[in-house]
Structure formats: structure tokens, C-alpha cells
């Protein structure tokens, strides 16, 4: 009789399925049933209201801007941490994980303190006519701060595992630094980049604590969808909260499907290469 690689597989599988059902499937099912209790006309009326649409626009546009910023900055930071050795590197590497450990409300208060008109950064930006706190720019900064580790931590291990011989071979064949990066390194990074971008965007869409303090929370201007859901819950309008939350849920599933398709395509390209 062959010994199992993972002892207690049946028990482990049972605990895992129970955990997923209790923590993930059950709340999502409750959300779907609560939203489904509305009629089609009422459901559409809630999710297409002017205030809800404005919150979608603010949330998605700010999340896209924060994700694009993190795509370039996170890739550059991961490159520096994986390719260079310098004093303070361990400290910088540890600071990357700070948004994971820091309560989001504390992050929001800290960012507001820094970027308020009288804050450490705000006092220099305000005379230049750049207002961060209580504007969409503040929302973008809060989203970028909380979602940056997802890109760095998905890309950094891949960069560290890339065989330097691939780069040396490309350079020996006459490839410039730009060509080596775009034709050799970037294709290998695509699956990790897609995973990191999707996680960062999803985190930005659902971020709440880090944003509400710096956003100003003005309807139609700086009110995010997560806050609107919270407001509906405080009003005991659970059906409206579930309906609006279902929009974010559908968006997340659609984004996950597209990301998986792009990742599979990138992996096939990498395997052929």
C-alpha cells in the first residue's frame, strides 16, 4: 500500500471545504439571496440610481489609477529589491508589507494627517494648488498604499528565480538592455504581473477603512461604493446594500475570469518560449 504524500488528506480536505463554505460561500450566498429578493425593477432602480452610479465611477476610476501607478512603481520596487544590494534594503523590504500589518483605519488617519492642508506634506502642496485630502487624489493615494504589496510580492519571487544566463545569452546576441527586458524578462513576468494587478485592483475596489478618512465622503464627488453600502446598512436598508454589493461582486468575478484567461494565455506563451 502506497503511503499518502499528505497524511490525513481526508481530514484536511474536510476542514478546508468546511472553512471555505463557512467563511466564503455562506456569506456570498446570503448576499445573492438578499439581492435576489428584490424584483428586477427594484434591483435595477437601486443599482442604477444617480448616487450609486457616481460611487461606481469614483471607485473604479480611482482604483484603475492606483493600480496603474502600482504596476510601474511596484515593478520598479520589486526590481530594485531583487537585483540590488544596498544599505537599508532589509528595512525597505519589510516596509513593503506594512499595509498588510497596519489596520486600514490607522493608515487612513495617517494619510489624512500627512496630506491635510496643515500636514507634513500638505503644507508644501497646498501653496502649489495641489489638494490631496478630501479629493479623488487622496482616494487614489490611499488605494495605492494599501494595494502596493500585492504587486511587489507577486513579482519579486519571479524576478529572483529568473536565470541570469537568459539575460547574458540575450546580451551576447546583441540585445540592448531594453530588448532584453521587453523580450526576455517581461514575458516571464506577465503571469505574475497579471496576478498582482488583479489582486491590487480588487483590493482597491473593496478598500474602506483607509479611504473614508481621507476622501471627504461627499456624494457624487468622493463617495466610494463601499461607503455607500455601509450607509445603506446603517439605514437598515439591507436589500439596497446587498444590491449595490452584488455589483462589486459581479465585477470581481468578471475581473477574475478575464485575469485567469490572460494568465493562461501568458503561461502558454512562456511554455512555448
Short mmCIF file of C-alpha atoms in Angstrom, two decimals:
data_model
loop_
_atom_site.label_atom_id
_atom_site.label_comp_id
_atom_site.label_asym_id
_atom_site.label_seq_id
_atom_site.Cartn_x
_atom_site.Cartn_y
_atom_site.Cartn_z
CA UNK A 1 0.00 0.00 0.00
CA UNK A 2 1.41 3.34 -1.09
CA UNK A 3 1.83 5.89 1.64
CA UNK A 4 -0.01 9.15 1.09
CA UNK A 5 2.18 12.19 0.50
CA UNK A 6 -0.10 14.29 2.71
CA UNK A 7 -1.08 12.46 5.92
CA UNK A 8 -4.67 12.93 6.95
CA UNK A 9 -5.76 14.06 3.50
CA UNK A 10 -9.44 13.33 4.07
CA UNK A 11 -9.48 15.29 7.33
CA UNK A 12 -7.53 18.17 5.79
CA UNK A 13 -9.86 18.30 2.80
CA UNK A 14 -12.91 18.22 5.03
CA UNK A 15 -11.64 21.06 7.22
CA UNK A 16 -10.73 23.11 4.15
CA UNK A 17 -14.13 22.62 2.50
CA UNK A 18 -15.89 23.47 5.76
CA UNK A 19 -13.80 26.60 6.20
CA UNK A 20 -14.42 27.77 2.62
CA UNK A 21 -18.13 27.08 2.92
CA UNK A 22 -18.42 28.90 6.25
CA UNK A 23 -16.20 31.90 5.52
CA UNK A 24 -16.66 32.40 1.78
CA UNK A 25 -19.61 30.55 0.27
CA UNK A 26 -22.17 31.17 3.04
CA UNK A 27 -21.78 35.00 3.15
CA UNK A 28 -21.78 35.24 -0.64
CA UNK A 29 -24.87 33.05 -0.86
CA UNK A 30 -26.64 35.21 1.71
CA UNK A 31 -25.71 38.30 -0.27
CA UNK A 32 -27.01 36.84 -3.52
CA UNK A 33 -30.30 35.69 -1.95
CA UNK A 34 -30.81 39.07 -0.29
CA UNK A 35 -30.26 40.89 -3.56
CA UNK A 36 -32.43 38.36 -5.40
CA UNK A 37 -35.32 39.05 -3.02
CA UNK A 38 -35.78 42.33 -4.86
CA UNK A 39 -37.76 42.38 -8.04
CA UNK A 40 -35.93 43.17 -11.31
CA UNK A 41 -37.38 46.69 -11.43
CA UNK A 42 -36.44 47.48 -7.81
CA UNK A 43 -33.00 45.93 -8.21
CA UNK A 44 -32.26 47.97 -11.33
CA UNK A 45 -33.63 51.12 -9.71
CA UNK A 46 -31.23 50.74 -6.77
CA UNK A 47 -28.04 49.86 -8.67
CA UNK A 48 -28.68 52.45 -11.40
CA UNK A 49 -29.55 55.36 -9.12
CA UNK A 50 -27.53 58.52 -9.71
CA UNK A 51 -25.74 58.27 -6.38
CA UNK A 52 -24.83 54.61 -6.89
CA UNK A 53 -23.54 55.21 -10.42
CA UNK A 54 -21.46 58.14 -9.17
CA UNK A 55 -19.95 55.92 -6.48
CA UNK A 56 -19.10 53.27 -9.10
CA UNK A 57 -17.39 55.89 -11.22
CA UNK A 58 -15.33 57.27 -8.34
CA UNK A 59 -14.37 53.80 -7.11
CA UNK A 60 -13.44 52.28 -10.46
CA UNK A 61 -11.55 55.28 -11.83
CA UNK A 62 -9.56 55.75 -8.62
CA UNK A 63 -8.86 52.01 -8.42
CA UNK A 64 -7.65 51.98 -12.04
CA UNK A 65 -5.38 54.96 -11.44
CA UNK A 66 -3.95 53.43 -8.25
CA UNK A 67 -3.40 50.08 -9.98
CA UNK A 68 -1.62 51.64 -12.96
CA UNK A 69 0.64 53.59 -10.59
CA UNK A 70 1.39 50.44 -8.59
CA UNK A 71 2.05 48.48 -11.78
CA UNK A 72 5.03 50.68 -12.64
CA UNK A 73 6.15 51.65 -9.14
CA UNK A 74 5.64 48.13 -7.76
CA UNK A 75 7.56 46.58 -10.64
CA UNK A 76 10.41 49.06 -10.16
CA UNK A 77 10.47 48.43 -6.41
CA UNK A 78 10.44 44.65 -6.88
CA UNK A 79 13.28 45.00 -9.42
CA UNK A 80 15.42 47.04 -7.01
CA UNK A 81 14.78 44.69 -4.09
CA UNK A 82 15.57 41.55 -6.09
CA UNK A 83 18.51 42.79 -8.18
CA UNK A 84 20.44 45.17 -5.94
CA UNK A 85 22.07 45.08 -2.51
CA UNK A 86 22.25 48.39 -0.65
CA UNK A 87 22.22 49.67 2.95
CA UNK A 88 18.70 49.58 4.36
CA UNK A 89 17.45 47.03 1.84
CA UNK A 90 16.03 44.78 4.57
CA UNK A 91 14.20 47.74 6.08
CA UNK A 92 12.67 48.72 2.72
CA UNK A 93 11.70 45.10 2.10
CA UNK A 94 9.96 44.98 5.48
CA UNK A 95 8.17 48.31 4.94
CA UNK A 96 6.57 46.90 1.78
CA UNK A 97 4.46 44.61 3.98
CA UNK A 98 3.39 47.46 6.28
CA UNK A 99 -0.07 47.83 4.66
CA UNK A 100 -0.72 44.16 5.46
CA UNK A 101 0.05 44.63 9.15
CA UNK A 102 -1.29 48.14 9.65
CA UNK A 103 -5.04 48.48 10.38
CA UNK A 104 -6.60 50.25 7.43
CA UNK A 105 -8.24 52.85 9.66
CA UNK A 106 -4.83 53.76 11.08
CA UNK A 107 -3.49 54.05 7.54
CA UNK A 108 -6.35 56.36 6.62
CA UNK A 109 -5.80 58.60 9.64
CA UNK A 110 -2.05 58.71 8.98
CA UNK A 111 -2.50 59.62 5.32
CA UNK A 112 -5.03 62.31 6.21
CA UNK A 113 -2.65 63.76 8.77
CA UNK A 114 0.17 63.83 6.23
CA UNK A 115 -1.77 65.28 3.30
CA UNK A 116 -4.19 67.64 5.07
CA UNK A 117 -3.54 71.33 4.28
CA UNK A 118 -1.56 71.72 7.50
CA UNK A 119 0.07 68.28 7.38
CA UNK A 120 3.68 67.33 6.80
CA UNK A 121 3.23 67.06 3.02
CA UNK A 122 0.06 69.09 2.65
CA UNK A 123 1.68 72.32 3.86
CA UNK A 124 4.01 72.21 0.84
CA UNK A 125 1.42 71.02 -1.68
CA UNK A 126 -1.31 73.46 -0.69
CA UNK A 127 0.57 76.63 -1.83
CA UNK A 128 1.07 74.91 -5.21
CA UNK A 129 -2.68 74.45 -5.56
CA UNK A 130 -2.45 70.67 -5.08
CA UNK A 131 -5.07 69.41 -2.66
CA UNK A 132 -4.88 65.75 -1.74
CA UNK A 133 -7.06 65.25 1.32
CA UNK A 134 -10.80 65.16 0.66
CA UNK A 135 -10.34 64.79 -3.11
CA UNK A 136 -10.22 61.85 -5.56
CA UNK A 137 -6.42 62.18 -5.48
CA UNK A 138 -6.50 61.28 -1.80
CA UNK A 139 -8.60 58.21 -2.59
CA UNK A 140 -6.04 57.13 -5.20
CA UNK A 141 -3.17 57.52 -2.76
CA UNK A 142 -4.97 55.50 -0.09
CA UNK A 143 -5.77 52.75 -2.61
CA UNK A 144 -2.20 52.73 -3.92
CA UNK A 145 -0.81 52.49 -0.38
CA UNK A 146 -2.96 49.52 0.62
CA UNK A 147 -2.60 47.57 -2.64
CA UNK A 148 1.10 48.05 -3.44
CA UNK A 149 2.32 44.88 -1.64
CA UNK A 150 0.21 42.64 -3.87
CA UNK A 151 2.22 43.57 -6.95
CA UNK A 152 5.61 43.65 -5.26
CA UNK A 153 5.16 40.29 -3.54
CA UNK A 154 3.90 38.51 -6.67
CA UNK A 155 6.63 39.87 -8.96
CA UNK A 156 9.64 39.80 -6.64
CA UNK A 157 9.94 35.98 -6.30
CA UNK A 158 9.70 35.53 -10.08
CA UNK A 159 12.44 38.09 -10.64
CA UNK A 160 14.66 36.32 -8.13
CA UNK A 161 14.17 32.96 -9.85
CA UNK A 162 14.91 34.13 -13.42
CA UNK A 163 18.14 32.52 -14.57
CA UNK A 164 20.76 35.24 -15.23
CA UNK A 165 22.05 33.07 -18.07
CA UNK A 166 18.96 34.03 -20.12
CA UNK A 167 19.86 37.71 -19.89
CA UNK A 168 23.53 37.03 -20.58
CA UNK A 169 22.64 34.99 -23.66
CA UNK A 170 20.39 37.76 -24.98
CA UNK A 171 23.10 40.37 -24.41
CA UNK A 172 25.72 38.20 -26.09
CA UNK A 173 23.46 38.05 -29.17
CA UNK A 174 23.48 41.84 -29.36
CA UNK A 175 20.32 42.66 -27.45
CA UNK A 176 20.16 46.03 -25.75
CA UNK A 177 19.03 46.40 -22.14
CA UNK A 178 15.59 47.48 -23.36
CA UNK A 179 15.28 44.50 -25.70
CA UNK A 180 16.43 42.07 -23.00
CA UNK A 181 13.78 43.41 -20.64
CA UNK A 182 10.89 43.53 -23.13
CA UNK A 183 11.63 40.26 -24.97
CA UNK A 184 13.16 38.05 -22.28
CA UNK A 185 12.23 39.23 -18.79
CA UNK A 186 8.80 40.79 -19.32
CA UNK A 187 7.20 37.69 -20.92
CA UNK A 188 8.32 35.65 -17.91
CA UNK A 189 6.83 38.26 -15.58
CA UNK A 190 3.46 38.53 -17.32
CA UNK A 191 1.60 35.84 -15.30
CA UNK A 192 2.87 37.28 -12.01
CA UNK A 193 2.12 40.85 -13.11
CA UNK A 194 -1.43 39.90 -14.10
CA UNK A 195 -1.98 38.18 -10.76
CA UNK A 196 -0.58 41.15 -8.84
CA UNK A 197 -2.56 43.69 -10.85
CA UNK A 198 -5.82 41.80 -10.39
CA UNK A 199 -5.26 41.46 -6.64
CA UNK A 200 -4.31 45.12 -6.31
CA UNK A 201 -7.35 46.25 -8.30
CA UNK A 202 -9.68 44.00 -6.29
CA UNK A 203 -8.22 45.31 -3.03
CA UNK A 204 -8.72 48.88 -4.22
CA UNK A 205 -12.33 48.22 -5.19
CA UNK A 206 -13.17 46.88 -1.74
CA UNK A 207 -10.99 49.17 0.37
CA UNK A 208 -12.89 51.03 3.07
CA UNK A 209 -11.01 51.96 6.23
CA UNK A 210 -8.03 53.66 4.60
CA UNK A 211 -10.26 55.76 2.35
CA UNK A 212 -13.12 57.12 4.43
CA UNK A 213 -10.86 59.42 6.47
CA UNK A 214 -9.05 61.00 3.53
CA UNK A 215 -11.87 61.01 0.97
CA UNK A 216 -14.21 63.56 2.48
CA UNK A 217 -17.11 61.24 1.57
CA UNK A 218 -19.05 63.78 -0.48
CA UNK A 219 -21.85 62.15 -2.53
CA UNK A 220 -21.29 62.34 -6.29
CA UNK A 221 -17.70 63.53 -5.76
CA UNK A 222 -15.64 61.48 -3.29
CA UNK A 223 -18.07 58.81 -2.06
CA UNK A 224 -16.90 55.27 -2.80
CA UNK A 225 -19.20 52.29 -3.28
CA UNK A 226 -18.08 50.55 -0.08
CA UNK A 227 -19.10 53.63 1.92
CA UNK A 228 -22.48 53.79 0.19
CA UNK A 229 -23.07 50.14 1.14
CA UNK A 230 -22.16 50.98 4.74
CA UNK A 231 -24.57 53.92 4.73
CA UNK A 232 -27.40 51.71 3.48
CA UNK A 233 -26.65 49.21 6.25
CA UNK A 234 -26.78 51.98 8.84
CA UNK A 235 -30.18 52.93 7.42
CA UNK A 236 -31.28 49.29 7.85
CA UNK A 237 -31.88 49.11 4.10
CA UNK A 238 -30.32 45.68 3.79
CA UNK A 239 -31.77 44.92 0.38
CA UNK A 240 -30.29 48.08 -1.13
CA UNK A 241 -26.92 47.32 0.50
CA UNK A 242 -26.99 43.78 -0.89
CA UNK A 243 -27.95 45.02 -4.36
CA UNK A 244 -25.11 47.53 -4.51
CA UNK A 245 -22.68 44.99 -3.05
CA UNK A 246 -23.71 42.50 -5.73
CA UNK A 247 -22.43 44.92 -8.36
CA UNK A 248 -18.98 44.80 -6.79
CA UNK A 249 -19.27 41.01 -6.53
CA UNK A 250 -20.14 40.65 -10.22
CA UNK A 251 -17.30 43.00 -11.13
CA UNK A 252 -14.85 40.97 -9.06
CA UNK A 253 -15.91 37.67 -10.68
CA UNK A 254 -15.72 39.18 -14.16
CA UNK A 255 -12.26 40.56 -13.44
CA UNK A 256 -11.18 37.17 -12.07
CA UNK A 257 -12.39 35.39 -15.22
CA UNK A 258 -10.59 37.83 -17.52
CA UNK A 259 -7.41 37.66 -15.45
CA UNK A 260 -7.38 33.85 -15.47
CA UNK A 261 -7.84 33.83 -19.23
CA UNK A 262 -4.96 36.27 -19.70
CA UNK A 263 -2.77 34.32 -17.28
CA UNK A 264 -3.40 31.04 -19.12
CA UNK A 265 -2.56 32.72 -22.40
CA UNK A 266 0.65 34.18 -20.96
CA UNK A 267 1.63 30.82 -19.47
CA UNK A 268 1.13 29.08 -22.84
CA UNK A 269 3.33 31.69 -24.46
CA UNK A 270 6.00 31.20 -21.79
CA UNK A 271 5.93 27.40 -22.18
CA UNK A 272 6.31 27.65 -25.94
CA UNK A 273 9.20 30.06 -25.50
#
